[in-house]
């Protein structure tokens, strides 16, 4: 199959490289010249485990090419995937579809009859209908429009793409279904279930999945607060409920609130869809509120651990990316935390294994340390914000020795109270007994 992938970001590049690895001929397109120039030189625009090797091997075989020229990239393609960003629109949180519609108007100039246009971007219900309308306006006929939402997780994107829990295809016609089945055929050998639905249903399925996961996270975060008030341990509660097959153990880790490029914007966009449809979604609305409040409250936790005031205090921060194994800083919990600490007069020394370059674009007036121990140097408190593997086996004696104060605020429950106390640290976890 000849595939064009419009948008070469976290989703477009991973999907494009994986499709090429299946044996398809893929052209990844991006209007960001620096990204494409870098890819031509073998430089990855994002940090994702295994991506560089996958991209390079498929590019060397000639199955994966890159261009900034959409017309050139789309020419001759049997399927055109749209994987551009759909950020939250400022003000109302509606998914901003500017990039999607721009791409559609451009591709309309070269698309040939029989092509299948597929949205891989997360788009609100009805976007496929809008795309069809635009194509008609541009004089394009005999083209199918399908929805194929992507469920990969950053940090495990290639494994997720190649071993998906399911593939969702929303297609109204036989041809689109056939083309997408053919594209994903290599995965059927692994028995990945493919779910063929109506286009609107597929569009909504993606939002429902992300909203549900967001609910799960906010739920356990609220239970963590209750644990602190009644002297119970949220880790054990999570295990106690997670072993129940009906509940499942994932997304039950209490922490600083969810962030990232998807949950915050997708929950807001779902609420906008619901409002437009006249249907209240109280659970998702409350989840958004709970999460916003939680992220905003993390700085107060640190202040409380330091006796109420962070003014003039030096605080070491471990982890800046919104989760481990990515350099993605979008809506990361570290952002409101650090900004509020700075506002209240704290001095921040932060370390993240890979996100420094992205974080430098986000934070003003913080110091970037070369490793975890340097971040802890002379600190009054050390805060674990992202649970990178390399923070799981730190030498706590060495950390305590480097610090001025002895406060460890572990927002990811990486350590146990006993081991921290043994090293002379005062430990503050999340939802683990009386705070
Ligand atoms: P991203 O910002 O990393 O990449 C989007 C890319 O599209 C950018 O490089 C941008 O330059 C390019 N682009 C925009 N308009 C273009 C145009 N007209 N022509 C060519 N290129 C254009 O975004 P992302 O994280 O890959 O997300 C893409 C979509 O996938 C979003 O809708 C997102 O919600 C969805 N999604 C993301 C993830 C994730 O983990 N990041 C997972 C599932 C779904």
GROMACS .gro file of C-alpha atoms and ligand atoms in nm:
model
  479
    1UNK     CA    1   0.000   0.000   0.000
    2UNK     CA    2   0.115   0.353  -0.068
    3UNK     CA    3   0.044   0.565   0.233
    4UNK     CA    4   0.080   0.938   0.295
    5UNK     CA    5   0.096   1.053   0.658
    6UNK     CA    6   0.020   1.421   0.706
    7UNK     CA    7   0.174   1.539   1.034
    8UNK     CA    8   0.500   1.386   1.152
    9UNK     CA    9   0.471   1.430   1.528
   10UNK     CA   10   0.439   1.174   1.808
   11UNK     CA   11   0.157   0.992   1.629
   12UNK     CA   12   0.242   1.054   1.264
   13UNK     CA   13   0.606   0.956   1.288
   14UNK     CA   14   0.546   0.645   1.497
   15UNK     CA   15   0.252   0.531   1.281
   16UNK     CA   16   0.441   0.608   0.959
   17UNK     CA   17   0.751   0.419   1.071
   18UNK     CA   18   0.544   0.120   1.189
   19UNK     CA   19   0.340   0.106   0.865
   20UNK     CA   20   0.669   0.115   0.671
   21UNK     CA   21   0.798  -0.165   0.891
   22UNK     CA   22   0.489  -0.371   0.795
   23UNK     CA   23   0.611  -0.336   0.435
   24UNK     CA   24   0.401  -0.043   0.313
   25UNK     CA   25   0.548   0.248   0.121
   26UNK     CA   26   0.505   0.552   0.346
   27UNK     CA   27   0.570   0.921   0.295
   28UNK     CA   28   0.559   1.131   0.614
   29UNK     CA   29   0.474   1.494   0.553
   30UNK     CA   30   0.518   1.789   0.785
   31UNK     CA   31   0.501   2.162   0.730
   32UNK     CA   32   0.768   2.210   0.996
   33UNK     CA   33   1.079   2.236   0.781
   34UNK     CA   34   1.320   2.186   1.070
   35UNK     CA   35   1.151   1.855   1.154
   36UNK     CA   36   1.176   1.723   0.799
   37UNK     CA   37   1.533   1.850   0.749
   38UNK     CA   38   1.630   1.680   1.076
   39UNK     CA   39   1.465   1.353   0.972
   40UNK     CA   40   1.654   1.360   0.641
   41UNK     CA   41   1.971   1.374   0.851
   42UNK     CA   42   1.852   1.095   1.080
   43UNK     CA   43   1.765   1.330   1.370
   44UNK     CA   44   1.443   1.246   1.556
   45UNK     CA   45   1.212   1.538   1.643
   46UNK     CA   46   1.090   1.358   1.956
   47UNK     CA   47   1.233   1.126   2.216
   48UNK     CA   48   1.062   0.788   2.199
   49UNK     CA   49   1.227   0.455   2.285
   50UNK     CA   50   1.320   0.251   1.975
   51UNK     CA   51   1.201   0.515   1.729
   52UNK     CA   52   1.536   0.619   1.587
   53UNK     CA   53   1.637   0.265   1.491
   54UNK     CA   54   1.295   0.192   1.339
   55UNK     CA   55   1.292   0.514   1.136
   56UNK     CA   56   1.648   0.470   1.015
   57UNK     CA   57   1.612   0.107   0.909
   58UNK     CA   58   1.295   0.176   0.712
   59UNK     CA   59   1.434   0.494   0.558
   60UNK     CA   60   1.745   0.301   0.449
   61UNK     CA   61   1.525   0.039   0.284
   62UNK     CA   62   1.351   0.320   0.095
   63UNK     CA   63   1.010   0.239   0.245
   64UNK     CA   64   0.990   0.553   0.458
   65UNK     CA   65   1.043   0.897   0.308
   66UNK     CA   66   0.992   1.250   0.437
   67UNK     CA   67   0.882   1.571   0.272
   68UNK     CA   68   0.757   1.917   0.361
   69UNK     CA   69   0.568   1.932   0.032
   70UNK     CA   70   0.219   1.797   0.090
   71UNK     CA   71   0.135   1.786  -0.280
   72UNK     CA   72   0.442   1.574  -0.353
   73UNK     CA   73   0.383   1.349  -0.050
   74UNK     CA   74   0.017   1.277  -0.122
   75UNK     CA   75   0.056   1.217  -0.496
   76UNK     CA   76  -0.019   0.855  -0.581
   77UNK     CA   77  -0.116   0.754  -0.227
   78UNK     CA   78  -0.393   0.498  -0.187
   79UNK     CA   79  -0.455   0.606   0.173
   80UNK     CA   80  -0.389   0.948   0.321
   81UNK     CA   81  -0.374   0.961   0.701
   82UNK     CA   82  -0.420   1.289   0.884
   83UNK     CA   83  -0.216   1.296   1.206
   84UNK     CA   84  -0.186   1.669   1.270
   85UNK     CA   85  -0.238   1.825   1.611
   86UNK     CA   86  -0.588   1.900   1.744
   87UNK     CA   87  -0.507   2.113   2.050
   88UNK     CA   88  -0.767   2.264   2.280
   89UNK     CA   89  -0.897   2.591   2.138
   90UNK     CA   90  -0.814   2.880   2.366
   91UNK     CA   91  -1.112   3.000   2.564
   92UNK     CA   92  -1.361   2.718   2.523
   93UNK     CA   93  -1.158   2.394   2.507
   94UNK     CA   94  -1.317   2.282   2.180
   95UNK     CA   95  -1.076   2.076   1.967
   96UNK     CA   96  -0.908   2.319   1.730
   97UNK     CA   97  -0.949   2.165   1.385
   98UNK     CA   98  -0.763   2.436   1.193
   99UNK     CA   99  -0.471   2.205   1.108
  100UNK     CA  100  -0.701   1.921   1.005
  101UNK     CA  101  -0.910   2.133   0.769
  102UNK     CA  102  -0.602   2.307   0.630
  103UNK     CA  103  -0.452   1.970   0.547
  104UNK     CA  104  -0.777   1.854   0.383
  105UNK     CA  105  -0.797   2.163   0.161
  106UNK     CA  106  -0.439   2.108   0.053
  107UNK     CA  107  -0.468   1.737  -0.013
  108UNK     CA  108  -0.784   1.800  -0.217
  109UNK     CA  109  -0.559   1.952  -0.485
  110UNK     CA  110  -0.385   1.623  -0.564
  111UNK     CA  111  -0.593   1.338  -0.436
  112UNK     CA  112  -0.695   1.080  -0.695
  113UNK     CA  113  -1.033   0.907  -0.716
  114UNK     CA  114  -1.054   0.594  -0.504
  115UNK     CA  115  -0.826   0.726  -0.229
  116UNK     CA  116  -0.919   0.673   0.134
  117UNK     CA  117  -0.868   0.972   0.365
  118UNK     CA  118  -0.827   0.860   0.726
  119UNK     CA  119  -0.829   1.074   1.039
  120UNK     CA  120  -0.580   0.940   1.291
  121UNK     CA  121  -0.582   1.267   1.480
  122UNK     CA  122  -0.828   1.271   1.768
  123UNK     CA  123  -1.124   1.462   1.626
  124UNK     CA  124  -1.474   1.537   1.754
  125UNK     CA  125  -1.779   1.350   1.633
  126UNK     CA  126  -1.883   1.477   1.293
  127UNK     CA  127  -1.536   1.580   1.175
  128UNK     CA  128  -1.544   1.307   0.908
  129UNK     CA  129  -1.868   1.461   0.776
  130UNK     CA  130  -1.701   1.804   0.769
  131UNK     CA  131  -1.405   1.663   0.579
  132UNK     CA  132  -1.638   1.511   0.320
  133UNK     CA  133  -1.807   1.848   0.282
  134UNK     CA  134  -1.477   2.029   0.230
  135UNK     CA  135  -1.366   1.773  -0.027
  136UNK     CA  136  -1.695   1.819  -0.215
  137UNK     CA  137  -1.650   2.198  -0.203
  138UNK     CA  138  -1.305   2.153  -0.352
  139UNK     CA  139  -1.454   1.948  -0.635
  140UNK     CA  140  -1.323   1.610  -0.514
  141UNK     CA  141  -1.552   1.314  -0.568
  142UNK     CA  142  -1.521   0.940  -0.528
  143UNK     CA  143  -1.305   0.954  -0.217
  144UNK     CA  144  -1.381   0.769   0.109
  145UNK     CA  145  -1.336   0.931   0.449
  146UNK     CA  146  -1.271   0.702   0.746
  147UNK     CA  147  -1.179   0.739   1.113
  148UNK     CA  148  -0.899   0.535   1.267
  149UNK     CA  149  -0.828   0.679   1.612
  150UNK     CA  150  -0.491   0.607   1.762
  151UNK     CA  151  -0.450   0.464   2.111
  152UNK     CA  152  -0.070   0.449   2.144
  153UNK     CA  153   0.092   0.576   2.461
  154UNK     CA  154   0.398   0.796   2.444
  155UNK     CA  155   0.693   0.613   2.597
  156UNK     CA  156   0.564   0.276   2.471
  157UNK     CA  157   0.439   0.396   2.135
  158UNK     CA  158   0.601   0.141   1.904
  159UNK     CA  159   0.502  -0.159   2.114
  160UNK     CA  160   0.148  -0.019   2.145
  161UNK     CA  161   0.124   0.036   1.772
  162UNK     CA  162   0.252  -0.310   1.685
  163UNK     CA  163   0.060  -0.494   1.956
  164UNK     CA  164  -0.256  -0.292   2.000
  165UNK     CA  165  -0.535  -0.401   2.233
  166UNK     CA  166  -0.766  -0.323   1.940
  167UNK     CA  167  -0.782  -0.135   1.614
  168UNK     CA  168  -1.088   0.084   1.571
  169UNK     CA  169  -1.199   0.167   1.219
  170UNK     CA  170  -1.497   0.391   1.156
  171UNK     CA  171  -1.592   0.356   0.793
  172UNK     CA  172  -1.921   0.398   0.615
  173UNK     CA  173  -1.825   0.218   0.295
  174UNK     CA  174  -1.680  -0.114   0.186
  175UNK     CA  175  -1.378   0.036   0.011
  176UNK     CA  176  -1.251   0.223   0.318
  177UNK     CA  177  -1.296  -0.090   0.530
  178UNK     CA  178  -1.104  -0.301   0.278
  179UNK     CA  179  -0.815  -0.055   0.251
  180UNK     CA  180  -0.778  -0.027   0.628
  181UNK     CA  181  -0.799  -0.403   0.674
  182UNK     CA  182  -0.522  -0.440   0.415
  183UNK     CA  183  -0.304  -0.177   0.587
  184UNK     CA  184  -0.339  -0.345   0.927
  185UNK     CA  185  -0.327  -0.704   0.792
  186UNK     CA  186   0.020  -0.774   0.940
  187UNK     CA  187  -0.129  -0.717   1.286
  188UNK     CA  188  -0.400  -0.976   1.237
  189UNK     CA  189  -0.125  -1.239   1.259
  190UNK     CA  190  -0.090  -1.123   1.620
  191UNK     CA  191  -0.469  -1.151   1.644
  192UNK     CA  192  -0.521  -0.784   1.717
  193UNK     CA  193  -0.898  -0.737   1.726
  194UNK     CA  194  -1.028  -0.497   1.463
  195UNK     CA  195  -1.352  -0.323   1.542
  196UNK     CA  196  -1.536  -0.182   1.244
  197UNK     CA  197  -1.792   0.080   1.343
  198UNK     CA  198  -1.972   0.377   1.200
  199UNK     CA  199  -1.745   0.679   1.154
  200UNK     CA  200  -1.909   0.888   1.425
  201UNK     CA  201  -1.889   0.599   1.668
  202UNK     CA  202  -1.516   0.558   1.605
  203UNK     CA  203  -1.460   0.929   1.658
  204UNK     CA  204  -1.645   0.917   1.989
  205UNK     CA  205  -1.477   0.592   2.101
  206UNK     CA  206  -1.140   0.767   2.127
  207UNK     CA  207  -1.278   1.042   2.350
  208UNK     CA  208  -1.469   0.793   2.563
  209UNK     CA  209  -1.150   0.589   2.616
  210UNK     CA  210  -0.943   0.886   2.725
  211UNK     CA  211  -1.220   1.028   2.941
  212UNK     CA  212  -1.264   0.694   3.116
  213UNK     CA  213  -0.891   0.669   3.193
  214UNK     CA  214  -0.896   1.027   3.322
  215UNK     CA  215  -1.188   0.936   3.548
  216UNK     CA  216  -0.994   0.638   3.685
  217UNK     CA  217  -0.694   0.856   3.770
  218UNK     CA  218  -0.902   1.126   3.935
  219UNK     CA  219  -1.095   0.864   4.127
  220UNK     CA  220  -0.786   0.713   4.285
  221UNK     CA  221  -0.647   1.061   4.354
  222UNK     CA  222  -0.957   1.145   4.555
  223UNK     CA  223  -0.935   0.814   4.737
  224UNK     CA  224  -0.572   0.906   4.815
  225UNK     CA  225  -0.690   1.226   4.984
  226UNK     CA  226  -0.933   1.021   5.189
  227UNK     CA  227  -0.654   0.778   5.282
  228UNK     CA  228  -0.451   1.066   5.419
  229UNK     CA  229  -0.745   1.182   5.631
  230UNK     CA  230  -0.828   0.840   5.775
  231UNK     CA  231  -0.478   0.692   5.796
  232UNK     CA  232  -0.512   0.429   5.524
  233UNK     CA  233  -0.273   0.342   5.240
  234UNK     CA  234  -0.385   0.414   4.883
  235UNK     CA  235  -0.127   0.177   4.734
  236UNK     CA  236  -0.291  -0.111   4.914
  237UNK     CA  237  -0.640   0.013   4.834
  238UNK     CA  238  -0.543   0.034   4.465
  239UNK     CA  239  -0.407  -0.318   4.474
  240UNK     CA  240  -0.709  -0.439   4.666
  241UNK     CA  241  -0.948  -0.307   4.406
  242UNK     CA  242  -0.720  -0.351   4.103
  243UNK     CA  243  -0.697  -0.727   4.148
  244UNK     CA  244  -1.069  -0.735   4.081
  245UNK     CA  245  -1.095  -0.816   3.708
  246UNK     CA  246  -1.391  -0.586   3.673
  247UNK     CA  247  -1.172  -0.293   3.780
  248UNK     CA  248  -0.818  -0.381   3.666
  249UNK     CA  249  -0.491  -0.252   3.814
  250UNK     CA  250  -0.396   0.010   3.556
  251UNK     CA  251  -0.443   0.386   3.594
  252UNK     CA  252  -0.487   0.346   3.968
  253UNK     CA  253  -0.165   0.518   4.072
  254UNK     CA  254  -0.231   0.816   4.293
  255UNK     CA  255  -0.018   1.115   4.199
  256UNK     CA  256  -0.005   1.481   4.105
  257UNK     CA  257  -0.292   1.465   3.853
  258UNK     CA  258  -0.291   1.371   3.486
  259UNK     CA  259  -0.126   1.583   3.219
  260UNK     CA  260   0.013   1.522   2.873
  261UNK     CA  261  -0.097   1.597   2.522
  262UNK     CA  262  -0.421   1.400   2.534
  263UNK     CA  263  -0.626   1.365   2.854
  264UNK     CA  264  -0.656   1.737   2.938
  265UNK     CA  265  -0.755   1.846   2.590
  266UNK     CA  266  -0.966   1.541   2.507
  267UNK     CA  267  -1.178   1.565   2.821
  268UNK     CA  268  -1.242   1.932   2.744
  269UNK     CA  269  -1.329   1.853   2.382
  270UNK     CA  270  -1.568   1.577   2.493
  271UNK     CA  271  -1.746   1.827   2.716
  272UNK     CA  272  -1.779   2.066   2.422
  273UNK     CA  273  -1.931   1.791   2.206
  274UNK     CA  274  -2.172   1.710   2.487
  275UNK     CA  275  -2.272   2.073   2.536
  276UNK     CA  276  -2.335   2.114   2.164
  277UNK     CA  277  -2.551   1.799   2.175
  278UNK     CA  278  -2.740   1.925   2.481
  279UNK     CA  279  -2.623   1.633   2.695
  280UNK     CA  280  -2.457   1.694   3.029
  281UNK     CA  281  -2.155   1.477   3.107
  282UNK     CA  282  -2.131   1.532   3.481
  283UNK     CA  283  -1.871   1.266   3.551
  284UNK     CA  284  -1.623   1.398   3.295
  285UNK     CA  285  -1.692   1.759   3.394
  286UNK     CA  286  -1.618   1.680   3.756
  287UNK     CA  287  -1.309   1.482   3.659
  288UNK     CA  288  -1.169   1.788   3.482
  289UNK     CA  289  -1.235   2.002   3.789
  290UNK     CA  290  -1.085   1.746   4.025
  291UNK     CA  291  -0.772   1.721   3.813
  292UNK     CA  292  -0.727   2.097   3.767
  293UNK     CA  293  -0.761   2.147   4.143
  294UNK     CA  294  -0.521   1.866   4.212
  295UNK     CA  295  -0.247   1.998   3.987
  296UNK     CA  296  -0.288   2.343   4.138
  297UNK     CA  297  -0.266   2.198   4.492
  298UNK     CA  298   0.067   2.020   4.450
  299UNK     CA  299   0.274   2.328   4.532
  300UNK     CA  300   0.080   2.363   4.858
  301UNK     CA  301   0.175   2.006   4.946
  302UNK     CA  302   0.539   2.096   4.906
  303UNK     CA  303   0.490   2.414   5.110
  304UNK     CA  304   0.315   2.217   5.385
  305UNK     CA  305   0.602   1.968   5.395
  306UNK     CA  306   0.836   2.263   5.442
  307UNK     CA  307   0.635   2.407   5.728
  308UNK     CA  308   0.405   2.630   5.524
  309UNK     CA  309   0.638   2.864   5.338
  310UNK     CA  310   0.867   2.805   5.041
  311UNK     CA  311   1.002   3.164   5.021
  312UNK     CA  312   1.381   3.152   4.996
  313UNK     CA  313   1.380   2.771   5.002
  314UNK     CA  314   1.578   2.571   4.753
  315UNK     CA  315   1.374   2.288   4.602
  316UNK     CA  316   1.508   2.005   4.389
  317UNK     CA  317   1.267   1.862   4.132
  318UNK     CA  318   1.310   1.517   3.980
  319UNK     CA  319   1.126   1.469   3.652
  320UNK     CA  320   0.966   1.734   3.432
  321UNK     CA  321   0.807   1.544   3.141
  322UNK     CA  322   0.440   1.459   3.191
  323UNK     CA  323   0.537   1.093   3.227
  324UNK     CA  324   0.849   0.876   3.200
  325UNK     CA  325   1.007   0.777   2.868
  326UNK     CA  326   0.904   1.087   2.680
  327UNK     CA  327   1.026   1.444   2.642
  328UNK     CA  328   0.669   1.568   2.603
  329UNK     CA  329   0.602   1.863   2.833
  330UNK     CA  330   0.247   1.937   2.718
  331UNK     CA  331   0.027   2.005   3.023
  332UNK     CA  332   0.283   1.835   3.249
  333UNK     CA  333   0.200   1.850   3.624
  334UNK     CA  334   0.551   1.990   3.675
  335UNK     CA  335   0.445   2.317   3.510
  336UNK     CA  336   0.186   2.451   3.760
  337UNK     CA  337   0.389   2.304   4.046
  338UNK     CA  338   0.715   2.477   3.958
  339UNK     CA  339   0.553   2.803   3.848
  340UNK     CA  340   0.366   2.832   4.177
  341UNK     CA  341   0.676   2.750   4.381
  342UNK     CA  342   0.867   3.018   4.188
  343UNK     CA  343   0.584   3.265   4.245
  344UNK     CA  344   0.614   3.207   4.618
  345UNK     CA  345   0.985   3.276   4.615
  346UNK     CA  346   1.137   2.928   4.593
  347UNK     CA  347   1.453   2.854   4.402
  348UNK     CA  348   1.426   2.548   4.173
  349UNK     CA  349   1.693   2.308   4.062
  350UNK     CA  350   1.543   2.046   3.830
  351UNK     CA  351   1.657   1.733   3.652
  352UNK     CA  352   1.486   1.527   3.384
  353UNK     CA  353   1.666   1.248   3.196
  354UNK     CA  354   1.547   1.363   2.850
  355UNK     CA  355   1.305   1.656   2.866
  356UNK     CA  356   1.551   1.936   2.940
  357UNK     CA  357   1.543   2.081   2.588
  358UNK     CA  358   1.162   2.095   2.587
  359UNK     CA  359   1.150   2.217   2.947
  360UNK     CA  360   1.383   2.505   2.871
  361UNK     CA  361   1.109   2.640   2.642
  362UNK     CA  362   0.857   2.622   2.928
  363UNK     CA  363   1.033   2.744   3.242
  364UNK     CA  364   1.200   3.075   3.311
  365UNK     CA  365   1.431   3.124   3.605
  366UNK     CA  366   1.503   2.766   3.709
  367UNK     CA  367   1.836   2.585   3.713
  368UNK     CA  368   1.876   2.258   3.523
  369UNK     CA  369   2.088   2.006   3.708
  370UNK     CA  370   2.291   1.737   3.526
  371UNK     CA  371   2.161   1.452   3.744
  372UNK     CA  372   1.937   1.370   4.040
  373UNK     CA  373   2.207   1.418   4.303
  374UNK     CA  374   2.302   1.756   4.162
  375UNK     CA  375   1.935   1.859   4.175
  376UNK     CA  376   1.931   1.760   4.543
  377UNK     CA  377   2.246   1.951   4.623
  378UNK     CA  378   2.185   2.202   4.905
  379UNK     CA  379   1.809   2.159   4.862
  380UNK     CA  380   1.566   2.210   5.149
  381UNK     CA  381   1.329   1.964   4.986
  382UNK     CA  382   1.339   1.719   4.699
  383UNK     CA  383   1.020   1.653   4.499
  384UNK     CA  384   0.972   1.349   4.274
  385UNK     CA  385   0.732   1.457   4.000
  386UNK     CA  386   0.789   1.202   3.720
  387UNK     CA  387   0.861   0.838   3.799
  388UNK     CA  388   1.149   0.776   3.560
  389UNK     CA  389   1.304   0.432   3.619
  390UNK     CA  390   1.635   0.591   3.708
  391UNK     CA  391   1.467   0.759   4.008
  392UNK     CA  392   1.357   0.423   4.147
  393UNK     CA  393   1.690   0.313   4.284
  394UNK     CA  394   1.855   0.634   4.400
  395UNK     CA  395   2.105   0.615   4.684
  396UNK     CA  396   1.889   0.781   4.950
  397UNK     CA  397   2.182   0.819   5.192
  398UNK     CA  398   2.376   1.004   4.925
  399UNK     CA  399   2.074   1.223   4.847
  400UNK     CA  400   2.015   1.304   5.212
  401UNK     CA  401   2.385   1.381   5.249
  402UNK     CA  402   2.373   1.629   4.960
  403UNK     CA  403   2.064   1.809   5.088
  404UNK     CA  404   2.047   2.102   5.326
  405UNK     CA  405   1.701   2.011   5.455
  406UNK     CA  406   1.578   1.652   5.472
  407UNK     CA  407   1.232   1.666   5.316
  408UNK     CA  408   1.137   1.417   5.043
  409UNK     CA  409   0.803   1.484   4.872
  410UNK     CA  410   0.733   1.176   4.664
  411UNK     CA  411   0.439   1.263   4.438
  412UNK     CA  412   0.463   0.923   4.265
  413UNK     CA  413   0.501   0.696   4.567
  414UNK     CA  414   0.829   0.559   4.434
  415UNK     CA  415   0.978   0.507   4.780
  416UNK     CA  416   0.850   0.371   5.108
  417UNK     CA  417   0.837   0.579   5.424
  418UNK     CA  418   1.059   0.335   5.614
  419UNK     CA  419   1.349   0.338   5.368
  420UNK     CA  420   1.336   0.716   5.336
  421UNK     CA  421   1.336   0.758   5.715
  422UNK     CA  422   1.623   0.516   5.746
  423UNK     CA  423   1.825   0.755   5.528
  424UNK     CA  424   1.730   1.041   5.760
  425UNK     CA  425   1.468   1.192   5.529
  426UNK     CA  426   1.124   1.312   5.632
  427UNK     CA  427   0.890   1.142   5.388
  428UNK     CA  428   0.569   1.277   5.231
  429UNK     CA  429   0.403   1.040   4.983
  430UNK     CA  430   0.055   1.053   4.831
  431UNK     CA  431  -0.231   0.885   5.013
  432UNK     CA  432  -0.011   0.680   5.241
  433UNK     CA  433  -0.134   0.717   5.591
  434UNK     CA  434  -0.170   1.031   5.796
  435UNK     CA  435   0.021   1.311   5.618
  436LIG     P1  436   0.230   1.674   1.733
  436LIG     O1  437   0.208   1.816   1.764
  436LIG     O2  438   0.346   1.601   1.793
  436LIG     O3  439   0.243   1.656   1.574
  436LIG     C1  440   0.156   1.716   1.482
  436LIG     C2  441   0.238   1.755   1.360
  436LIG     O4  442   0.151   1.796   1.254
  436LIG     C3  443   0.334   1.871   1.384
  436LIG     O5  444   0.466   1.830   1.355
  436LIG     C4  445   0.286   1.980   1.285
  436LIG     O6  446   0.393   2.056   1.233
  436LIG     C5  447   0.218   1.895   1.180
  436LIG     N1  448   0.120   1.966   1.097
  436LIG     C6  449   0.020   2.048   1.136
  436LIG     N2  450  -0.049   2.092   1.027
  436LIG     C7  451   0.009   2.036   0.918
  436LIG     C8  452  -0.018   2.043   0.778
  436LIG     N3  453  -0.120   2.114   0.728
  436LIG     N4  454   0.062   1.973   0.696
  436LIG     C9  455   0.164   1.901   0.743
  436LIG     N5  456   0.194   1.890   0.876
  436LIG    C10  457   0.117   1.957   0.961
  436LIG     O7  458   0.093   1.599   1.769
  436LIG     P2  459   0.072   1.447   1.817
  436LIG     O8  460   0.100   1.434   1.963
  436LIG     O9  461   0.139   1.355   1.721
  436LIG    O10  462  -0.086   1.435   1.799
  436LIG    C11  463  -0.147   1.429   1.672
  436LIG    C12  464  -0.292   1.385   1.689
  436LIG    O11  465  -0.295   1.252   1.742
  436LIG    C13  466  -0.372   1.469   1.789
  436LIG    O12  467  -0.504   1.479   1.743
  436LIG    C14  468  -0.366   1.388   1.916
  436LIG    O13  469  -0.476   1.412   1.999
  436LIG    C15  470  -0.371   1.247   1.862
  436LIG     N6  471  -0.311   1.147   1.951
  436LIG    C16  472  -0.195   1.173   2.015
  436LIG    C17  473  -0.136   1.077   2.096
  436LIG    C18  474  -0.009   1.105   2.170
  436LIG    O14  475   0.025   1.026   2.258
  436LIG     N7  476   0.064   1.211   2.140
  436LIG    C19  477  -0.199   0.952   2.110
  436LIG    C20  478  -0.316   0.927   2.040
  436LIG    C21  479  -0.371   1.025   1.961
   0.00000   0.00000   0.00000
